[in-house]
JSON list of C-alpha atoms and ligand atoms in Angstrom, two decimals:
[
{"chain": "A", "resi": 188, "resn": "UNK", "atom": "CA", "xyz": [103.17, 11.96, 193.17]},
{"chain": "A", "resi": 189, "resn": "UNK", "atom": "CA", "xyz": [104.57, 13.97, 190.16]},
{"chain": "A", "resi": 190, "resn": "UNK", "atom": "CA", "xyz": [102.57, 14.11, 186.92]},
{"chain": "A", "resi": 191, "resn": "UNK", "atom": "CA", "xyz": [104.14, 13.00, 183.63]},
{"chain": "A", "resi": 192, "resn": "UNK", "atom": "CA", "xyz": [106.08, 15.88, 181.66]},
{"chain": "A", "resi": 193, "resn": "UNK", "atom": "CA", "xyz": [104.16, 17.12, 178.75]},
{"chain": "A", "resi": 194, "resn": "UNK", "atom": "CA", "xyz": [105.72, 19.60, 176.14]},
{"chain": "A", "resi": 195, "resn": "UNK", "atom": "CA", "xyz": [103.30, 21.87, 174.31]},
{"chain": "A", "resi": 196, "resn": "UNK", "atom": "CA", "xyz": [104.84, 23.67, 171.43]},
{"chain": "A", "resi": 197, "resn": "UNK", "atom": "CA", "xyz": [103.40, 26.98, 170.96]},
{"chain": "A", "resi": 198, "resn": "UNK", "atom": "CA", "xyz": [101.89, 27.66, 167.44]},
{"chain": "A", "resi": 199, "resn": "UNK", "atom": "CA", "xyz": [102.78, 31.41, 167.80]},
{"chain": "A", "resi": 200, "resn": "UNK", "atom": "CA", "xyz": [106.42, 30.68, 166.85]},
{"chain": "A", "resi": 201, "resn": "UNK", "atom": "CA", "xyz": [105.44, 28.43, 163.85]},
{"chain": "A", "resi": 202, "resn": "UNK", "atom": "CA", "xyz": [105.25, 29.69, 160.24]},
{"chain": "A", "resi": 203, "resn": "UNK", "atom": "CA", "xyz": [101.74, 31.28, 160.12]},
{"chain": "A", "resi": 204, "resn": "UNK", "atom": "CA", "xyz": [101.40, 30.40, 156.44]},
{"chain": "A", "resi": 205, "resn": "UNK", "atom": "CA", "xyz": [101.87, 26.71, 156.94]},
{"chain": "A", "resi": 206, "resn": "UNK", "atom": "CA", "xyz": [100.27, 25.55, 160.07]},
{"chain": "A", "resi": 207, "resn": "UNK", "atom": "CA", "xyz": [99.68, 22.05, 158.67]},
{"chain": "A", "resi": 208, "resn": "UNK", "atom": "CA", "xyz": [103.50, 21.78, 158.49]},
{"chain": "A", "resi": 209, "resn": "UNK", "atom": "CA", "xyz": [103.59, 22.95, 161.99]},
{"chain": "A", "resi": 210, "resn": "UNK", "atom": "CA", "xyz": [101.25, 20.07, 163.13]},
{"chain": "A", "resi": 211, "resn": "UNK", "atom": "CA", "xyz": [103.40, 17.58, 161.38]},
{"chain": "A", "resi": 212, "resn": "UNK", "atom": "CA", "xyz": [106.65, 19.01, 162.97]},
{"chain": "A", "resi": 213, "resn": "UNK", "atom": "CA", "xyz": [105.05, 18.66, 166.44]},
{"chain": "A", "resi": 214, "resn": "UNK", "atom": "CA", "xyz": [103.73, 15.12, 165.78]},
{"chain": "A", "resi": 215, "resn": "UNK", "atom": "CA", "xyz": [106.97, 13.97, 164.21]},
{"chain": "A", "resi": 216, "resn": "UNK", "atom": "CA", "xyz": [108.89, 15.18, 167.35]},
{"chain": "A", "resi": 217, "resn": "UNK", "atom": "CA", "xyz": [106.35, 13.53, 169.77]},
{"chain": "A", "resi": 218, "resn": "UNK", "atom": "CA", "xyz": [104.65, 16.42, 171.32]},
{"chain": "A", "resi": 219, "resn": "UNK", "atom": "CA", "xyz": [101.30, 15.29, 172.71]},
{"chain": "A", "resi": 220, "resn": "UNK", "atom": "CA", "xyz": [99.94, 18.81, 173.09]},
{"chain": "A", "resi": 221, "resn": "UNK", "atom": "CA", "xyz": [99.70, 21.96, 170.86]},
{"chain": "A", "resi": 222, "resn": "UNK", "atom": "CA", "xyz": [99.54, 25.31, 172.51]},
{"chain": "A", "resi": 223, "resn": "UNK", "atom": "CA", "xyz": [97.29, 27.91, 170.77]},
{"chain": "A", "resi": 224, "resn": "UNK", "atom": "CA", "xyz": [97.67, 31.51, 171.66]},
{"chain": "A", "resi": 225, "resn": "UNK", "atom": "CA", "xyz": [94.51, 33.52, 171.23]},
{"chain": "A", "resi": 226, "resn": "UNK", "atom": "CA", "xyz": [94.98, 37.50, 171.70]},
{"chain": "A", "resi": 227, "resn": "UNK", "atom": "CA", "xyz": [92.38, 40.14, 171.34]},
{"chain": "A", "resi": 228, "resn": "UNK", "atom": "CA", "xyz": [94.35, 43.27, 170.94]},
{"chain": "A", "resi": 229, "resn": "UNK", "atom": "CA", "xyz": [92.91, 44.53, 174.19]},
{"chain": "A", "resi": 230, "resn": "UNK", "atom": "CA", "xyz": [93.98, 42.19, 177.11]},
{"chain": "A", "resi": 231, "resn": "UNK", "atom": "CA", "xyz": [97.46, 41.99, 175.37]},
{"chain": "A", "resi": 232, "resn": "UNK", "atom": "CA", "xyz": [98.67, 44.26, 172.52]},
{"chain": "A", "resi": 233, "resn": "UNK", "atom": "CA", "xyz": [98.73, 41.69, 169.72]},
{"chain": "A", "resi": 234, "resn": "UNK", "atom": "CA", "xyz": [96.31, 39.78, 167.69]},
{"chain": "A", "resi": 235, "resn": "UNK", "atom": "CA", "xyz": [96.52, 36.04, 166.63]},
{"chain": "A", "resi": 236, "resn": "UNK", "atom": "CA", "xyz": [94.02, 33.18, 166.17]},
{"chain": "A", "resi": 237, "resn": "UNK", "atom": "CA", "xyz": [90.31, 32.85, 166.15]},
{"chain": "A", "resi": 238, "resn": "UNK", "atom": "CA", "xyz": [88.08, 29.95, 166.47]},
{"chain": "A", "resi": 239, "resn": "UNK", "atom": "CA", "xyz": [88.26, 29.27, 162.73]},
{"chain": "A", "resi": 240, "resn": "UNK", "atom": "CA", "xyz": [92.00, 28.40, 163.10]},
{"chain": "A", "resi": 241, "resn": "UNK", "atom": "CA", "xyz": [91.34, 25.93, 166.08]},
{"chain": "A", "resi": 242, "resn": "UNK", "atom": "CA", "xyz": [88.58, 24.46, 163.74]},
{"chain": "A", "resi": 243, "resn": "UNK", "atom": "CA", "xyz": [90.99, 23.77, 160.90]},
{"chain": "A", "resi": 244, "resn": "UNK", "atom": "CA", "xyz": [93.74, 22.61, 163.19]},
{"chain": "A", "resi": 245, "resn": "UNK", "atom": "CA", "xyz": [91.31, 20.17, 164.70]},
{"chain": "A", "resi": 246, "resn": "UNK", "atom": "CA", "xyz": [90.85, 18.73, 161.05]},
{"chain": "A", "resi": 247, "resn": "UNK", "atom": "CA", "xyz": [94.67, 18.26, 160.73]},
{"chain": "A", "resi": 248, "resn": "UNK", "atom": "CA", "xyz": [95.72, 16.65, 164.07]},
{"chain": "A", "resi": 249, "resn": "UNK", "atom": "CA", "xyz": [94.66, 14.49, 167.02]},
{"chain": "A", "resi": 250, "resn": "UNK", "atom": "CA", "xyz": [97.14, 16.47, 169.40]},
{"chain": "A", "resi": 251, "resn": "UNK", "atom": "CA", "xyz": [95.47, 17.87, 172.56]},
{"chain": "A", "resi": 252, "resn": "UNK", "atom": "CA", "xyz": [94.63, 21.42, 171.58]},
{"chain": "A", "resi": 253, "resn": "UNK", "atom": "CA", "xyz": [95.67, 23.57, 174.47]},
{"chain": "A", "resi": 254, "resn": "UNK", "atom": "CA", "xyz": [93.97, 26.95, 173.88]},
{"chain": "A", "resi": 255, "resn": "UNK", "atom": "CA", "xyz": [95.20, 29.98, 175.80]},
{"chain": "A", "resi": 256, "resn": "UNK", "atom": "CA", "xyz": [92.72, 32.83, 175.90]},
{"chain": "A", "resi": 257, "resn": "UNK", "atom": "CA", "xyz": [94.52, 36.18, 176.33]},
{"chain": "A", "resi": 258, "resn": "UNK", "atom": "CA", "xyz": [91.20, 37.95, 176.00]},
{"chain": "A", "resi": 259, "resn": "UNK", "atom": "CA", "xyz": [89.46, 40.76, 178.09]},
{"chain": "A", "resi": 260, "resn": "UNK", "atom": "CA", "xyz": [85.94, 39.02, 178.13]},
{"chain": "A", "resi": 261, "resn": "UNK", "atom": "CA", "xyz": [87.01, 35.32, 177.77]},
{"chain": "A", "resi": 262, "resn": "UNK", "atom": "CA", "xyz": [83.69, 34.18, 178.86]},
{"chain": "A", "resi": 263, "resn": "UNK", "atom": "CA", "xyz": [82.22, 35.20, 175.44]},
{"chain": "A", "resi": 264, "resn": "UNK", "atom": "CA", "xyz": [84.53, 32.94, 173.46]},
{"chain": "A", "resi": 265, "resn": "UNK", "atom": "CA", "xyz": [84.22, 29.64, 175.46]},
{"chain": "A", "resi": 266, "resn": "UNK", "atom": "CA", "xyz": [81.47, 28.13, 173.35]},
{"chain": "A", "resi": 267, "resn": "UNK", "atom": "CA", "xyz": [83.20, 28.93, 169.97]},
{"chain": "A", "resi": 268, "resn": "UNK", "atom": "CA", "xyz": [86.46, 27.67, 170.96]},
{"chain": "A", "resi": 269, "resn": "UNK", "atom": "CA", "xyz": [85.02, 24.32, 172.48]},
{"chain": "A", "resi": 270, "resn": "UNK", "atom": "CA", "xyz": [82.72, 23.93, 169.37]},
{"chain": "A", "resi": 271, "resn": "UNK", "atom": "CA", "xyz": [85.91, 24.43, 167.20]},
{"chain": "A", "resi": 272, "resn": "UNK", "atom": "CA", "xyz": [87.61, 21.40, 168.90]},
{"chain": "A", "resi": 273, "resn": "UNK", "atom": "CA", "xyz": [89.67, 22.90, 171.90]},
{"chain": "A", "resi": 274, "resn": "UNK", "atom": "CA", "xyz": [90.45, 20.31, 174.59]},
{"chain": "A", "resi": 275, "resn": "UNK", "atom": "CA", "xyz": [91.56, 22.67, 177.11]},
{"chain": "A", "resi": 276, "resn": "UNK", "atom": "CA", "xyz": [90.55, 26.31, 177.69]},
{"chain": "A", "resi": 277, "resn": "UNK", "atom": "CA", "xyz": [92.54, 28.54, 179.63]},
{"chain": "A", "resi": 278, "resn": "UNK", "atom": "CA", "xyz": [91.37, 31.95, 180.94]},
{"chain": "A", "resi": 279, "resn": "UNK", "atom": "CA", "xyz": [93.09, 34.57, 182.84]},
{"chain": "A", "resi": 280, "resn": "UNK", "atom": "CA", "xyz": [92.34, 35.65, 186.40]},
{"chain": "A", "resi": 281, "resn": "UNK", "atom": "CA", "xyz": [93.20, 39.21, 185.51]},
{"chain": "A", "resi": 282, "resn": "UNK", "atom": "CA", "xyz": [90.46, 39.33, 182.85]},
{"chain": "A", "resi": 283, "resn": "UNK", "atom": "CA", "xyz": [86.83, 40.75, 183.17]},
{"chain": "A", "resi": 284, "resn": "UNK", "atom": "CA", "xyz": [84.71, 37.92, 183.85]},
{"chain": "A", "resi": 285, "resn": "UNK", "atom": "CA", "xyz": [82.88, 35.94, 186.65]},
{"chain": "A", "resi": 286, "resn": "UNK", "atom": "CA", "xyz": [85.67, 33.48, 186.94]},
{"chain": "A", "resi": 287, "resn": "UNK", "atom": "CA", "xyz": [84.07, 30.62, 188.61]},
{"chain": "A", "resi": 288, "resn": "UNK", "atom": "CA", "xyz": [81.22, 30.77, 186.15]},
{"chain": "A", "resi": 289, "resn": "UNK", "atom": "CA", "xyz": [83.47, 30.61, 183.25]},
{"chain": "A", "resi": 290, "resn": "UNK", "atom": "CA", "xyz": [85.56, 27.65, 184.76]},
{"chain": "A", "resi": 291, "resn": "UNK", "atom": "CA", "xyz": [82.29, 25.88, 185.36]},
{"chain": "A", "resi": 292, "resn": "UNK", "atom": "CA", "xyz": [80.99, 26.72, 181.78]},
{"chain": "A", "resi": 293, "resn": "UNK", "atom": "CA", "xyz": [84.18, 25.39, 180.07]},
{"chain": "A", "resi": 294, "resn": "UNK", "atom": "CA", "xyz": [83.84, 22.03, 182.18]},
{"chain": "A", "resi": 295, "resn": "UNK", "atom": "CA", "xyz": [80.08, 21.77, 181.46]},
{"chain": "A", "resi": 296, "resn": "UNK", "atom": "CA", "xyz": [80.82, 21.99, 177.77]},
{"chain": "A", "resi": 297, "resn": "UNK", "atom": "CA", "xyz": [83.19, 19.09, 178.10]},
{"chain": "A", "resi": 298, "resn": "UNK", "atom": "CA", "xyz": [86.66, 20.73, 177.84]},
{"chain": "A", "resi": 299, "resn": "UNK", "atom": "CA", "xyz": [89.30, 20.98, 180.54]},
{"chain": "A", "resi": 300, "resn": "UNK", "atom": "CA", "xyz": [89.39, 24.17, 182.45]},
{"chain": "A", "resi": 301, "resn": "UNK", "atom": "CA", "xyz": [92.75, 26.16, 182.78]},
{"chain": "A", "resi": 302, "resn": "UNK", "atom": "CA", "xyz": [93.49, 29.22, 184.84]},
{"chain": "A", "resi": 303, "resn": "UNK", "atom": "CA", "xyz": [96.35, 31.52, 183.90]},
{"chain": "A", "resi": 304, "resn": "UNK", "atom": "CA", "xyz": [98.02, 34.11, 186.16]},
{"chain": "A", "resi": 305, "resn": "UNK", "atom": "CA", "xyz": [100.50, 36.84, 184.71]},
{"chain": "A", "resi": 306, "resn": "UNK", "atom": "CA", "xyz": [103.96, 37.56, 186.34]},
{"chain": "A", "resi": 307, "resn": "UNK", "atom": "CA", "xyz": [102.89, 40.59, 188.27]},
{"chain": "A", "resi": 308, "resn": "UNK", "atom": "CA", "xyz": [99.72, 39.17, 189.81]},
{"chain": "A", "resi": 309, "resn": "UNK", "atom": "CA", "xyz": [100.10, 37.90, 193.35]},
{"chain": "A", "resi": 310, "resn": "UNK", "atom": "CA", "xyz": [99.50, 34.02, 193.63]},
{"chain": "A", "resi": 311, "resn": "UNK", "atom": "CA", "xyz": [96.83, 34.66, 196.28]},
{"chain": "A", "resi": 312, "resn": "UNK", "atom": "CA", "xyz": [94.57, 35.78, 193.47]},
{"chain": "A", "resi": 313, "resn": "UNK", "atom": "CA", "xyz": [94.35, 31.99, 191.99]},
{"chain": "A", "resi": 314, "resn": "UNK", "atom": "CA", "xyz": [94.14, 30.31, 195.35]},
{"chain": "A", "resi": 315, "resn": "UNK", "atom": "CA", "xyz": [90.44, 30.46, 195.71]},
{"chain": "A", "resi": 316, "resn": "UNK", "atom": "CA", "xyz": [90.06, 28.60, 192.23]},
{"chain": "A", "resi": 317, "resn": "UNK", "atom": "CA", "xyz": [92.62, 25.89, 192.44]},
{"chain": "A", "resi": 318, "resn": "UNK", "atom": "CA", "xyz": [89.70, 23.25, 193.35]},
{"chain": "A", "resi": 319, "resn": "UNK", "atom": "CA", "xyz": [87.85, 24.24, 190.13]},
{"chain": "A", "resi": 320, "resn": "UNK", "atom": "CA", "xyz": [90.46, 23.90, 187.45]},
{"chain": "A", "resi": 321, "resn": "UNK", "atom": "CA", "xyz": [92.34, 21.18, 185.56]},
{"chain": "A", "resi": 322, "resn": "UNK", "atom": "CA", "xyz": [95.35, 23.18, 184.79]},
{"chain": "A", "resi": 323, "resn": "UNK", "atom": "CA", "xyz": [97.18, 26.11, 186.28]},
{"chain": "A", "resi": 324, "resn": "UNK", "atom": "CA", "xyz": [99.14, 28.33, 183.82]},
{"chain": "A", "resi": 325, "resn": "UNK", "atom": "CA", "xyz": [101.86, 30.50, 185.45]},
{"chain": "A", "resi": 326, "resn": "UNK", "atom": "CA", "xyz": [103.04, 32.81, 182.79]},
{"chain": "A", "resi": 327, "resn": "UNK", "atom": "CA", "xyz": [106.80, 33.21, 182.68]},
{"chain": "A", "resi": 328, "resn": "UNK", "atom": "CA", "xyz": [106.77, 36.25, 180.52]},
{"chain": "A", "resi": 329, "resn": "UNK", "atom": "CA", "xyz": [104.29, 39.07, 180.28]},
{"chain": "A", "resi": 330, "resn": "UNK", "atom": "CA", "xyz": [101.79, 37.96, 177.63]},
{"chain": "A", "resi": 331, "resn": "UNK", "atom": "CA", "xyz": [101.58, 39.06, 174.17]},
{"chain": "A", "resi": 332, "resn": "UNK", "atom": "CA", "xyz": [104.64, 38.18, 172.22]},
{"chain": "A", "resi": 333, "resn": "UNK", "atom": "CA", "xyz": [106.85, 35.15, 171.74]},
{"chain": "A", "resi": 334, "resn": "UNK", "atom": "CA", "xyz": [110.63, 35.28, 171.95]},
{"chain": "A", "resi": 335, "resn": "UNK", "atom": "CA", "xyz": [110.90, 37.01, 175.44]},
{"chain": "A", "resi": 336, "resn": "UNK", "atom": "CA", "xyz": [113.09, 36.12, 178.36]},
{"chain": "A", "resi": 337, "resn": "UNK", "atom": "CA", "xyz": [112.02, 33.61, 181.06]},
{"chain": "A", "resi": 338, "resn": "UNK", "atom": "CA", "xyz": [111.24, 35.34, 184.42]},
{"chain": "A", "resi": 339, "resn": "UNK", "atom": "CA", "xyz": [112.73, 32.70, 187.03]},
{"chain": "A", "resi": 340, "resn": "UNK", "atom": "CA", "xyz": [110.79, 34.25, 190.14]},
{"chain": "A", "resi": 341, "resn": "UNK", "atom": "CA", "xyz": [107.53, 32.85, 188.88]},
{"chain": "A", "resi": 342, "resn": "UNK", "atom": "CA", "xyz": [108.65, 29.44, 189.77]},
{"chain": "A", "resi": 343, "resn": "UNK", "atom": "CA", "xyz": [108.03, 30.53, 193.41]},
{"chain": "A", "resi": 344, "resn": "UNK", "atom": "CA", "xyz": [104.31, 30.35, 192.28]},
{"chain": "A", "resi": 345, "resn": "UNK", "atom": "CA", "xyz": [104.45, 26.83, 190.85]},
{"chain": "A", "resi": 346, "resn": "UNK", "atom": "CA", "xyz": [106.24, 25.72, 194.05]},
{"chain": "A", "resi": 347, "resn": "UNK", "atom": "CA", "xyz": [103.35, 27.07, 195.95]},
{"chain": "A", "resi": 348, "resn": "UNK", "atom": "CA", "xyz": [100.95, 25.54, 193.67]},
{"chain": "A", "resi": 349, "resn": "UNK", "atom": "CA", "xyz": [102.44, 22.14, 193.98]},
{"chain": "A", "resi": 350, "resn": "UNK", "atom": "CA", "xyz": [102.37, 22.12, 197.70]},
{"chain": "A", "resi": 351, "resn": "UNK", "atom": "CA", "xyz": [98.76, 23.29, 197.96]},
{"chain": "A", "resi": 352, "resn": "UNK", "atom": "CA", "xyz": [97.89, 20.55, 195.23]},
{"chain": "A", "resi": 353, "resn": "UNK", "atom": "CA", "xyz": [99.37, 17.92, 197.66]},
{"chain": "A", "resi": 354, "resn": "UNK", "atom": "CA", "xyz": [97.90, 19.35, 200.66]},
{"chain": "A", "resi": 355, "resn": "UNK", "atom": "CA", "xyz": [94.56, 19.50, 199.20]},
{"chain": "A", "resi": 356, "resn": "UNK", "atom": "CA", "xyz": [94.62, 16.13, 197.27]},
{"chain": "A", "resi": 357, "resn": "UNK", "atom": "CA", "xyz": [93.99, 18.04, 193.90]},
{"chain": "A", "resi": 358, "resn": "UNK", "atom": "CA", "xyz": [95.30, 17.00, 190.56]},
{"chain": "A", "resi": 359, "resn": "UNK", "atom": "CA", "xyz": [95.55, 19.93, 188.19]},
{"chain": "A", "resi": 360, "resn": "UNK", "atom": "CA", "xyz": [98.50, 20.42, 185.96]},
{"chain": "A", "resi": 361, "resn": "UNK", "atom": "CA", "xyz": [100.99, 23.00, 186.46]},
{"chain": "A", "resi": 362, "resn": "UNK", "atom": "CA", "xyz": [101.91, 24.66, 183.24]},
{"chain": "A", "resi": 363, "resn": "UNK", "atom": "CA", "xyz": [104.75, 27.48, 182.35]},
{"chain": "A", "resi": 364, "resn": "UNK", "atom": "CA", "xyz": [104.51, 29.53, 179.13]},
{"chain": "A", "resi": 365, "resn": "UNK", "atom": "CA", "xyz": [107.01, 32.08, 178.04]},
{"chain": "A", "resi": 366, "resn": "UNK", "atom": "CA", "xyz": [110.87, 31.90, 177.33]},
{"chain": "A", "resi": 367, "resn": "UNK", "atom": "CA", "xyz": [110.82, 28.15, 178.26]},
{"chain": "A", "resi": 368, "resn": "UNK", "atom": "CA", "xyz": [114.10, 26.46, 176.71]},
{"chain": "A", "resi": 369, "resn": "UNK", "atom": "CA", "xyz": [116.35, 23.47, 177.27]},
{"chain": "A", "resi": 370, "resn": "UNK", "atom": "CA", "xyz": [118.69, 25.68, 179.79]},
{"chain": "A", "resi": 371, "resn": "UNK", "atom": "CA", "xyz": [115.59, 26.32, 182.40]},
{"chain": "A", "resi": 372, "resn": "UNK", "atom": "CA", "xyz": [113.37, 23.24, 181.66]},
{"chain": "A", "resi": 373, "resn": "UNK", "atom": "CA", "xyz": [114.91, 21.29, 184.60]},
{"chain": "A", "resi": 374, "resn": "UNK", "atom": "CA", "xyz": [114.53, 24.28, 187.06]},
{"chain": "A", "resi": 375, "resn": "UNK", "atom": "CA", "xyz": [110.76, 24.42, 186.02]},
{"chain": "A", "resi": 376, "resn": "UNK", "atom": "CA", "xyz": [110.37, 20.63, 186.40]},
{"chain": "A", "resi": 377, "resn": "UNK", "atom": "CA", "xyz": [112.05, 20.85, 189.88]},
{"chain": "A", "resi": 378, "resn": "UNK", "atom": "CA", "xyz": [109.62, 23.57, 190.86]},
{"chain": "A", "resi": 379, "resn": "UNK", "atom": "CA", "xyz": [106.54, 21.38, 190.26]},
{"chain": "A", "resi": 380, "resn": "UNK", "atom": "CA", "xyz": [105.83, 22.19, 186.70]},
{"chain": "A", "resi": 381, "resn": "UNK", "atom": "CA", "xyz": [104.75, 19.46, 184.44]},
{"chain": "A", "resi": 382, "resn": "UNK", "atom": "CA", "xyz": [103.56, 21.07, 181.30]},
{"chain": "A", "resi": 383, "resn": "UNK", "atom": "CA", "xyz": [106.18, 23.12, 179.45]},
{"chain": "A", "resi": 384, "resn": "UNK", "atom": "CA", "xyz": [104.99, 25.46, 176.44]},
{"chain": "A", "resi": 385, "resn": "UNK", "atom": "CA", "xyz": [107.81, 25.97, 174.08]},
{"chain": "A", "resi": 386, "resn": "UNK", "atom": "CA", "xyz": [107.45, 28.43, 171.12]},
{"chain": "A", "resi": 387, "resn": "UNK", "atom": "CA", "xyz": [110.81, 29.73, 170.02]},
{"chain": "A", "resi": 388, "resn": "UNK", "atom": "CA", "xyz": [112.92, 27.15, 171.54]},
{"chain": "A", "resi": 389, "resn": "UNK", "atom": "CA", "xyz": [110.94, 24.48, 169.62]},
{"chain": "A", "resi": 390, "resn": "UNK", "atom": "CA", "xyz": [110.08, 25.74, 166.19]},
{"chain": "A", "resi": 391, "resn": "UNK", "atom": "CA", "xyz": [113.28, 27.92, 165.69]},
{"chain": "A", "resi": 392, "resn": "UNK", "atom": "CA", "xyz": [115.27, 24.73, 166.55]},
{"chain": "A", "resi": 393, "resn": "UNK", "atom": "CA", "xyz": [117.37, 23.11, 163.79]},
{"chain": "A", "resi": 394, "resn": "UNK", "atom": "CA", "xyz": [116.37, 19.85, 165.38]},
{"chain": "A", "resi": 395, "resn": "UNK", "atom": "CA", "xyz": [112.74, 20.28, 167.06]},
{"chain": "A", "resi": 396, "resn": "UNK", "atom": "CA", "xyz": [112.78, 16.41, 168.14]},
{"chain": "A", "resi": 397, "resn": "UNK", "atom": "CA", "xyz": [116.08, 16.78, 169.89]},
{"chain": "A", "resi": 398, "resn": "UNK", "atom": "CA", "xyz": [114.83, 19.92, 171.62]},
{"chain": "A", "resi": 399, "resn": "UNK", "atom": "CA", "xyz": [111.92, 18.20, 172.75]},
{"chain": "A", "resi": 400, "resn": "UNK", "atom": "CA", "xyz": [113.85, 15.43, 174.14]},
{"chain": "A", "resi": 401, "resn": "UNK", "atom": "CA", "xyz": [116.07, 17.88, 175.90]},
{"chain": "A", "resi": 402, "resn": "UNK", "atom": "CA", "xyz": [113.06, 19.55, 177.34]},
{"chain": "A", "resi": 403, "resn": "UNK", "atom": "CA", "xyz": [111.78, 16.44, 178.72]},
{"chain": "A", "resi": 404, "resn": "UNK", "atom": "CA", "xyz": [115.19, 15.16, 180.43]},
{"chain": "B", "resi": 18, "resn": "DX5", "atom": "C1", "xyz": [103.10, 34.67, 175.08]},
{"chain": "B", "resi": 18, "resn": "DX5", "atom": "C2", "xyz": [102.40, 33.46, 174.67]},
{"chain": "B", "resi": 18, "resn": "DX5", "atom": "C3", "xyz": [103.21, 32.21, 174.67]},
{"chain": "B", "resi": 18, "resn": "DX5", "atom": "C4", "xyz": [104.25, 32.18, 173.56]},
{"chain": "B", "resi": 18, "resn": "DX5", "atom": "C5", "xyz": [105.66, 31.62, 174.14]},
{"chain": "B", "resi": 18, "resn": "DX5", "atom": "O1", "xyz": [102.09, 35.72, 175.30]},
{"chain": "B", "resi": 18, "resn": "DX5", "atom": "O2", "xyz": [101.34, 33.10, 175.77]},
{"chain": "B", "resi": 18, "resn": "DX5", "atom": "O3", "xyz": [102.64, 31.00, 174.44]},
{"chain": "B", "resi": 18, "resn": "DX5", "atom": "O4", "xyz": [104.01, 31.61, 172.32]},
{"chain": "B", "resi": 18, "resn": "DX5", "atom": "O5", "xyz": [106.60, 31.90, 173.15]},
{"chain": "B", "resi": 18, "resn": "DX5", "atom": "P1", "xyz": [107.99, 31.62, 173.54]},
{"chain": "B", "resi": 18, "resn": "DX5", "atom": "O6", "xyz": [108.28, 30.20, 173.92]},
{"chain": "B", "resi": 18, "resn": "DX5", "atom": "O7", "xyz": [108.91, 32.02, 172.35]},
{"chain": "B", "resi": 18, "resn": "DX5", "atom": "O8", "xyz": [108.52, 32.61, 174.66]},
{"chain": "B", "resi": 19, "resn": "ZN", "atom": "ZN1", "xyz": [100.45, 30.86, 175.73]}
]
C-alpha cells in the first residue's frame, strides 16, 4: 500500500536572511513538511543551522520540521533539536554513535526517528535498523551542498527498502534528498519514494506552487 506523497522543501536553498518568508512560500504552495539541513563542518564540509534556528522556525510555522543531522556525533544534539521543536530527527548510518541507542533516544523524546544513508554506503548497512525507524533517507547526492545533480542509481536502494518494508510489515517513510526536480520525481515515486526533498528546484522556481504540484504528479 503506497504512502501518500509528501514534498519537503529544503530550507538550505531559501534566502537565509528571510526564513519567515521562506516558511510563507512553503505554506502558500501547500508543502506539509520543511526540511532543515544541519551541518557541522566535520561530517560534511559546510556549516548551516543550529537548534536556535529550529526554535525560531517552530514559532513561525506549524509545518512538520524534518531535521536532517549531518553531524559526526548526532547523539549529542538529539535533545537540543527536539526541545527546539523538531518533529523528525534524522541521523546518518555513517556517523560516530551507537545508532540503535540514538534512534531509541529520538523516539523516547517524542520525535520520529529517521536514518540516512549516503550514496557510496552499501544498503546492507541500514538493513539491521529498518524496524527501529520512522523514515529512511536515501541521499541522492553526496551531502554538504544544495544544487548538485541527482544520482539515479540510489533508487535501487529505495526499491529494496520498499520490498523489505512490505515483506516485514513495516511502515517507515522512504525519502530522497538531493537534486530532486520535476524531471526525476516520477522515477523516485515509482521506486518506492514517498517523501521528496526539494531545495533548488522549489525555492529557485519562479512558481513554487506549480513546481510542488509537478513534483506530486
Ligand atoms: C544536501 C542537503 C539537501 C539539499 C538539497 O546535503 O541534505 O537537503 O538542501 O538541495 P537540492 O534540492 O538543491 O539538491
Ligand atoms: Zn537534507
